[in-house]
Coordinates of C-alpha atoms and ligand atoms in Angstrom, one line a residue:
M1 CA 70.7 118.5 -143.4
Y2 CA 73.5 120.9 -141.5
N3 CA 76.5 122.0 -142.4
L4 CA 79.5 121.9 -139.8
L5 CA 83.0 123.4 -141.6
G6 CA 81.7 121.9 -145.2
I7 CA 80.5 118.5 -143.4
E8 CA 77.2 117.7 -144.2
L9 CA 75.3 116.2 -141.0
K10 CA 72.1 114.9 -140.6
S11 CA 71.5 116.0 -137.5
P12 CA 72.7 119.2 -135.2
I13 CA 73.1 116.9 -132.5
I14 CA 77.1 115.9 -131.6
I15 CA 77.8 113.7 -129.0
G16 CA 80.7 115.0 -126.5
S17 CA 84.0 113.0 -126.4
G18 CA 83.1 110.8 -123.2
P19 CA 82.6 107.0 -121.7
L20 CA 79.9 106.1 -125.2
S21 CA 82.6 106.9 -127.6
Y22 CA 85.3 104.7 -126.2
N23 CA 85.4 102.8 -129.4
A24 CA 84.4 102.5 -133.3
Q25 CA 82.0 100.2 -132.9
A26 CA 80.1 102.3 -129.8
I27 CA 80.4 105.3 -131.7
K28 CA 78.8 103.9 -134.6
K29 CA 76.2 103.2 -132.4
L30 CA 75.1 107.0 -131.3
F31 CA 75.8 107.8 -134.9
D32 CA 73.2 105.1 -136.2
A33 CA 70.9 106.5 -133.2
G34 CA 71.1 109.9 -134.9
A35 CA 73.9 111.9 -133.6
G36 CA 75.1 113.9 -136.6
A37 CA 78.7 113.4 -135.5
V38 CA 80.5 112.0 -132.6
V39 CA 83.0 113.1 -130.8
T40 CA 85.9 110.1 -129.6
K41 CA 86.8 109.8 -126.0
T42 CA 90.0 111.4 -125.7
I43 CA 93.2 110.5 -127.6
R44 CA 97.2 110.8 -125.8
R45 CA 100.3 109.8 -126.6
E46 CA 99.8 107.0 -123.0
K47 CA 96.5 105.1 -122.8
A48 CA 94.3 106.0 -119.5
I49 CA 94.0 104.1 -116.6
N50 CA 91.3 105.4 -114.3
P51 CA 90.3 104.8 -110.7
A52 CA 87.8 103.1 -109.3
P53 CA 84.7 103.8 -109.2
H54 CA 85.3 106.8 -111.3
M55 CA 81.9 107.6 -112.6
A56 CA 78.9 108.6 -109.5
L57 CA 75.3 109.8 -109.4
T58 CA 75.5 113.6 -108.0
T59 CA 72.3 115.4 -108.0
N60 CA 68.7 114.6 -110.6
N61 CA 70.5 113.9 -113.9
S62 CA 74.1 115.0 -113.0
L63 CA 76.9 113.2 -112.6
I64 CA 80.5 113.9 -110.8
N65 CA 83.5 111.9 -112.8
N66 CA 87.1 111.3 -112.8
E67 CA 87.6 109.4 -115.8
K68 CA 90.5 110.2 -117.4
W69 CA 91.3 110.7 -121.3
T70 CA 90.6 107.1 -123.5
D71 CA 92.0 103.7 -122.2
V72 CA 92.9 102.7 -126.2
N73 CA 96.2 102.9 -127.1
P74 CA 96.8 106.0 -130.0
E75 CA 97.9 103.4 -132.5
T76 CA 94.7 101.4 -132.2
W77 CA 92.6 104.6 -132.9
I78 CA 94.8 105.4 -135.9
N79 CA 95.6 101.9 -137.0
R80 CA 92.1 100.4 -136.8
E81 CA 89.4 102.1 -135.3
I82 CA 89.6 105.6 -136.7
P83 CA 89.8 104.1 -140.3
K84 CA 86.5 101.7 -139.2
L85 CA 84.5 104.6 -138.5
K86 CA 85.6 106.0 -142.1
D87 CA 84.5 103.3 -143.7
M88 CA 81.3 102.6 -141.7
G89 CA 80.8 106.4 -143.1
V90 CA 80.3 108.1 -139.6
V91 CA 81.0 111.7 -139.2
T92 CA 83.6 111.0 -136.9
I93 CA 85.8 114.5 -134.4
V94 CA 88.7 113.2 -133.0
S95 CA 89.4 114.5 -129.7
I96 CA 93.1 115.1 -128.7
G97 CA 94.9 116.5 -126.2
H98 CA 96.2 117.5 -123.9
T99 CA 99.8 119.4 -124.8
L100 CA 101.1 120.7 -127.9
E101 CA 104.0 117.9 -128.1
E102 CA 100.7 115.0 -128.3
S103 CA 98.8 117.6 -130.7
S104 CA 102.0 118.1 -132.6
E105 CA 102.8 114.1 -132.8
L106 CA 99.3 113.0 -133.3
V107 CA 97.3 115.3 -135.4
E108 CA 99.0 114.5 -139.2
K109 CA 98.3 110.8 -138.2
I110 CA 94.5 111.2 -137.4
E111 CA 93.7 113.2 -140.1
K112 CA 95.7 110.1 -142.5
A113 CA 93.7 107.4 -140.8
G114 CA 90.3 109.5 -141.8
A115 CA 88.9 111.6 -138.9
N116 CA 86.7 114.3 -140.4
I117 CA 87.3 117.0 -138.1
I118 CA 90.0 117.9 -135.0
E119 CA 88.9 118.6 -131.5
L120 CA 92.0 119.9 -129.4
V121 CA 91.5 120.0 -125.8
S122 CA 93.8 120.4 -122.9
Y123 CA 93.7 120.9 -118.7
D124 CA 95.7 123.9 -119.3
Y125 CA 93.5 126.4 -121.4
K126 CA 96.9 128.3 -122.6
D127 CA 98.0 125.6 -124.3
L128 CA 95.2 125.8 -126.6
I129 CA 96.3 128.9 -128.4
P130 CA 99.8 127.1 -129.5
M131 CA 98.1 124.0 -130.0
V132 CA 95.6 125.4 -132.8
K133 CA 98.4 127.4 -134.3
D134 CA 100.6 123.9 -134.6
T135 CA 97.4 122.0 -135.6
K136 CA 96.4 124.2 -138.1
K137 CA 100.0 124.1 -140.0
R138 CA 100.0 120.4 -140.2
V139 CA 96.4 119.4 -141.3
D140 CA 93.9 120.5 -143.7
I141 CA 90.9 119.3 -141.9
P142 CA 89.3 121.8 -139.8
V143 CA 90.1 122.1 -136.2
I144 CA 87.4 122.4 -133.3
V145 CA 89.0 123.8 -129.9
K146 CA 87.4 122.7 -126.9
L147 CA 87.4 125.2 -123.9
P148 CA 87.1 124.1 -120.5
P149 CA 84.9 126.5 -118.2
R150 CA 87.0 128.1 -115.8
I151 CA 88.4 130.7 -118.2
D152 CA 88.1 134.2 -117.4
D153 CA 87.5 136.5 -120.1
I154 CA 85.9 133.5 -122.1
G155 CA 84.8 135.6 -124.8
N156 CA 88.3 137.4 -125.6
F157 CA 90.0 134.0 -125.0
S158 CA 87.8 133.1 -127.8
R159 CA 88.3 135.9 -130.2
K160 CA 92.1 134.8 -129.8
L161 CA 91.4 131.2 -130.6
E162 CA 89.7 132.3 -134.0
K163 CA 92.5 134.8 -134.5
A164 CA 94.6 131.7 -134.1
G165 CA 92.5 129.5 -136.7
A166 CA 90.2 127.7 -134.7
D167 CA 87.3 126.5 -137.4
A168 CA 84.9 126.6 -134.2
I169 CA 84.7 126.4 -130.5
T170 CA 82.8 123.7 -128.2
A171 CA 81.6 125.3 -125.2
C172 CA 82.4 123.5 -123.0
D173 CA 84.1 120.8 -120.9
S174 CA 82.7 119.5 -117.7
V175 CA 82.9 121.9 -114.6
G176 CA 85.4 121.8 -111.5
P177 CA 86.7 120.5 -110.0
A178 CA 84.2 118.9 -107.6
F179 CA 83.5 116.4 -104.4
R180 CA 81.1 114.7 -102.9
I181 CA 82.0 112.9 -99.8
N182 CA 79.6 109.4 -98.7
I183 CA 79.1 110.0 -94.7
E184 CA 78.4 106.5 -93.8
T185 CA 81.8 105.7 -94.6
G186 CA 83.5 109.4 -94.6
K187 CA 85.2 108.1 -98.2
P188 CA 84.9 110.4 -101.7
L189 CA 82.4 109.1 -103.7
L190 CA 85.0 108.5 -106.9
G191 CA 88.3 106.5 -106.2
G192 CA 91.9 108.0 -106.6
N193 CA 91.9 111.8 -104.9
G194 CA 88.4 111.4 -104.7
F195 CA 88.4 115.1 -106.7
G196 CA 86.5 115.0 -110.0
W197 CA 84.1 117.4 -112.8
L198 CA 80.6 117.9 -113.0
S199 CA 78.1 117.5 -115.9
G200 CA 74.7 117.2 -117.1
E201 CA 71.5 119.3 -115.6
V202 CA 73.4 120.8 -112.7
I203 CA 76.2 122.5 -115.0
K204 CA 73.1 124.0 -117.7
P205 CA 72.9 127.6 -116.4
I206 CA 77.2 128.0 -116.5
I207 CA 77.4 126.8 -119.5
L208 CA 74.9 128.7 -121.0
H209 CA 76.5 131.9 -119.8
K210 CA 80.0 130.8 -121.8
I211 CA 77.9 130.4 -125.0
Y212 CA 76.7 133.8 -124.4
E213 CA 79.6 135.3 -123.7
I214 CA 81.7 133.6 -126.4
K215 CA 78.8 134.3 -129.5
K216 CA 79.7 137.8 -128.8
K217 CA 82.7 137.9 -129.7
V218 CA 83.4 135.2 -132.3
N219 CA 82.2 134.5 -136.0
I220 CA 82.9 131.2 -135.9
P221 CA 80.3 128.1 -135.0
I222 CA 80.0 127.1 -131.6
I223 CA 79.0 124.1 -130.5
G224 CA 77.2 124.1 -127.1
L225 CA 77.9 121.5 -124.6
G226 CA 76.8 121.5 -121.0
G227 CA 73.7 119.9 -119.4
C228 CA 71.9 119.6 -122.5
M229 CA 69.2 116.9 -121.6
T230 CA 65.8 117.7 -123.1
G231 CA 64.7 119.9 -126.2
A232 CA 63.9 122.8 -124.7
D233 CA 67.4 122.7 -123.1
A234 CA 68.5 122.7 -126.5
V235 CA 66.6 125.4 -127.5
E236 CA 67.9 127.5 -124.6
M237 CA 71.6 126.7 -126.0
I238 CA 70.5 127.9 -129.4
M239 CA 69.3 131.1 -127.4
A240 CA 72.3 131.3 -125.9
G241 CA 74.6 131.3 -129.5
A242 CA 75.1 127.6 -129.6
N243 CA 74.7 126.9 -133.4
F244 CA 75.3 123.1 -132.7
I245 CA 74.0 120.7 -129.5
G246 CA 76.2 118.6 -127.8
I247 CA 75.4 116.0 -125.6
C248 CA 76.9 114.0 -123.2
T249 CA 75.5 113.0 -119.5
A250 CA 72.2 112.3 -121.7
P251 CA 72.9 109.4 -123.4
I252 CA 75.0 108.0 -120.6
L253 CA 72.0 108.5 -118.1
K254 CA 69.2 107.9 -120.6
G255 CA 70.6 105.8 -123.3
E256 CA 71.1 106.8 -127.0
N257 CA 67.3 107.0 -127.9
I258 CA 67.6 110.4 -126.0
I259 CA 69.4 111.7 -129.1
N260 CA 66.7 111.8 -131.6
K261 CA 64.3 112.5 -128.6
I262 CA 66.0 115.6 -127.6
Y263 CA 66.6 116.8 -131.9
R264 CA 62.4 116.1 -132.6
D265 CA 61.8 118.2 -129.5
C266 CA 63.8 120.8 -130.2
L267 CA 62.6 121.3 -133.3
A268 CA 59.3 121.1 -132.2
H269 CA 59.6 123.8 -129.8
L270 CA 61.1 126.1 -132.6
E271 CA 58.2 125.4 -134.7
R272 CA 56.0 126.4 -131.6
L273 CA 57.7 129.4 -131.1
G274 CA 57.3 130.5 -134.5
Y275 CA 61.5 129.7 -135.5
E276 CA 61.7 128.3 -138.9
S277 CA 65.5 127.2 -138.1
I278 CA 67.9 127.0 -135.4
D279 CA 69.4 130.0 -137.7
E280 CA 66.4 132.0 -136.7
A281 CA 66.6 131.7 -133.0
L282 CA 70.5 132.0 -133.1
G283 CA 71.4 134.0 -130.1
I284 CA 68.4 135.7 -129.8
V285 CA 68.5 136.4 -126.2
Q286 CA 71.3 138.9 -127.3
K287 CA 68.3 141.2 -128.5
N288 CA 66.4 140.4 -125.3
L289 CA 68.5 141.6 -122.4
G290 CA 67.3 145.0 -120.3
K291 CA 69.9 147.0 -118.6
S292 CA 71.2 146.1 -115.6
N293 CA 68.6 146.4 -112.8
E294 CA 66.5 148.7 -115.1
R295 CA 63.2 146.8 -113.8
T296 CA 62.2 147.6 -110.0
K297 CA 58.6 146.1 -110.3
F298 CA 56.3 144.0 -111.5
Q299 CA 52.6 143.5 -112.0
F300 CA 51.1 139.9 -110.5
V301 CA 48.1 138.0 -111.4
Y302 CA 46.8 135.5 -109.4
H303 CA 44.7 132.5 -110.7
E304 CA 42.6 131.3 -107.6
D305 CA 41.4 128.7 -110.2
K306 CA 44.7 127.2 -110.6
C307 CA 45.8 127.4 -107.2
T308 CA 46.0 124.1 -105.1
G309 CA 46.4 126.0 -102.0
C310 CA 50.5 123.9 -101.1
K311 CA 51.5 127.6 -99.9
L312 CA 55.0 127.2 -101.2
C313 CA 54.9 130.7 -102.5
E314 CA 54.1 132.0 -98.7
K315 CA 56.8 129.6 -97.2
V316 CA 59.6 131.1 -99.9
C317 CA 59.0 134.8 -99.4
G318 CA 60.9 136.3 -96.9
Y319 CA 59.6 139.0 -96.3
G320 CA 56.4 138.1 -95.3
A321 CA 54.8 139.7 -98.4
R322 CA 52.3 137.1 -99.0
K323 CA 50.1 135.2 -97.1
L324 CA 46.9 132.5 -98.5
K325 CA 44.0 133.2 -96.6
D326 CA 40.4 132.4 -97.7
T327 CA 42.4 134.7 -101.0
M328 CA 46.0 135.4 -101.5
E329 CA 46.6 138.3 -99.6
F330 CA 50.0 141.0 -100.7
D331 CA 51.8 143.6 -99.1
E332 CA 53.0 145.8 -101.5
D333 CA 55.4 147.9 -99.3
E334 CA 56.9 144.3 -98.0
C335 CA 57.2 143.0 -101.7
R336 CA 60.8 143.5 -103.1
Y337 CA 60.1 142.1 -106.3
C338 CA 62.4 139.2 -106.4
G339 CA 59.8 136.9 -108.3
L340 CA 61.0 133.5 -106.8
C341 CA 57.4 133.0 -105.7
I342 CA 56.3 133.2 -108.9
S343 CA 59.2 131.1 -110.5
I344 CA 58.2 128.7 -107.4
C345 CA 54.7 128.5 -108.0
P346 CA 54.1 124.7 -109.2
T347 CA 50.3 125.2 -111.1
K348 CA 51.5 128.6 -112.6
A349 CA 48.8 130.4 -110.8
L350 CA 51.0 133.1 -110.1
K351 CA 52.3 135.1 -112.9
A352 CA 53.7 138.6 -113.9
I353 CA 52.2 140.2 -116.7
E354 CA 55.6 141.3 -117.5
L355 CA 57.2 137.8 -117.4
E356 CA 54.0 136.2 -119.0
N357 CA 55.7 132.9 -120.3
S358 CA 59.2 133.2 -119.1
Y359 CA 58.9 130.3 -116.7
E360 CA 56.7 128.4 -119.2
E361 CA 59.2 125.7 -120.4
T362 CA 62.2 126.2 -118.7
L363 CA 61.8 125.1 -115.4
Ligands
FMN1 C1 82.4 110.3 -117.5 C2 82.8 111.3 -118.6 C3 84.0 111.0 -119.6 C4 84.3 112.3 -119.9 N1 85.8 112.6 -121.0 C5 85.7 113.3 -121.6 C6 87.1 113.3 -122.7 O1 87.8 112.6 -122.0 N2 87.0 114.3 -122.9 C7 86.9 115.4 -123.5 O2 87.1 116.3 -123.9 N3 85.4 115.4 -122.8 C8 85.1 114.8 -121.5 N4 84.0 114.4 -121.1 C9 83.3 116.2 -121.2 C10 82.2 115.7 -121.9 O3 82.9 115.6 -122.5 C11 81.3 117.2 -121.7 O4 82.0 118.2 -122.3 C12 80.5 117.5 -120.4 O5 80.2 116.2 -120.1 C13 79.3 118.4 -120.6 O6 78.3 117.8 -121.5 P1 77.1 117.0 -120.3 O7 77.0 118.1 -119.3 O8 76.0 117.4 -122.1 O9 77.5 116.0 -120.2 C14 83.6 113.3 -120.1 C15 82.1 113.4 -119.4 C16 81.8 112.3 -118.5 C17 80.7 112.4 -117.6
SF4_2 S1 52.7 128.0 -104.8 FE1 51.0 128.4 -106.5 S2 49.7 127.0 -106.1 FE2 50.6 127.1 -104.6 S3 49.4 128.7 -103.6 FE3 50.9 129.3 -104.1 S4 49.6 130.8 -106.2 FE4 48.6 128.8 -105.1
SF4_3 S1 58.1 138.9 -105.2 FE1 59.6 138.2 -103.9 S2 59.4 139.1 -101.8 FE2 57.6 139.9 -103.5 S3 56.0 138.4 -102.6 FE3 57.3 137.4 -103.8 S4 59.0 136.1 -102.7 FE4 57.7 137.6 -101.6

């Protein structure tokens, strides 16, 4: 069992607020599929009317969307959906947005309806401190704050939130604004004004950096959210500093069976790497950072038996330092040790002794 702010969870995987958590029945399905907790679609004073279309696939395993908040009235959530979730024993985190006026009006009613935890979210991050202060005065249940990634000093801002009473941080919301255009028609892929927000695989590196920055500054739990599609992604989030793993795009694109798969694969990776628990791997990257620009060279190893002759390494070397002829020729004077040839080699025929295993599971 895992403990999130005093609540027992059967899994560290938490479903982020999104289209799959549109009502109680849908949330129960995710919970039954193995989620430790589920965050509702964001509730506001008025229900949303969404443009059509409002979701599109962008690059692999990634989405662009301009879906707004819930299209269900707050009264329906308060009088019917949240009480249903309580009766069904689902650990429910209720997402509330996006202004102080709205959170002030809603949080007590949401607590009374049976929410386990509240998650505050806002389009303007400056609203979050007044929202958390006000909410903490009004309710006894824990309060999580979900951050947009576009905050300059996200670490220190998170510390301010911790001081203001936030019990945990969700890092982060989707990344944007972003835009895609259908070249056949010249129209945006999405309806409305066409601008949207990115989620899924494409945002993972940005989110990992946010988690890392936040972890350095706060002592409250972090729910990593953004780009986790696999068990290895989950381990990366943990190593950056996430205590819990959020997923939203993964079950949208792959179905709810991905929830338990990510969990099982994450545990298998941790075991393989010698960590007995999430806590043992938590934030481990902090210990392994070099001083900036400290390494100027490394030593290559070329395994001829693994080389398929694809010449990708040669092609990506902008300095012409690598040529595959009868054997691999290497011009040490031209090489800038950028590492791209190692990173791109599909069979790991090319490695660097110092970076051994660095690219094994993460690419
Ligand atoms: C279609 C869609 C709708 C979303 N709606 C909400 C929402 O109502 N409230 C919210 O806080 N986040 C919302 N999100 C953001 C997700 O909760 C999550 O922060 C983001 O997708 C990054 O995680 P992921 O890469 O695992 O999807 C939405 C995401 C998607 C893809
Ligand atoms: S990228 Fe790897 S497999 Fe392809 S030629 Fe270079 S060393 Fe060989
Ligand atoms: S490390 Fe960079 S510069 Fe050196 S051979 Fe590889 S791709 Fe070329």
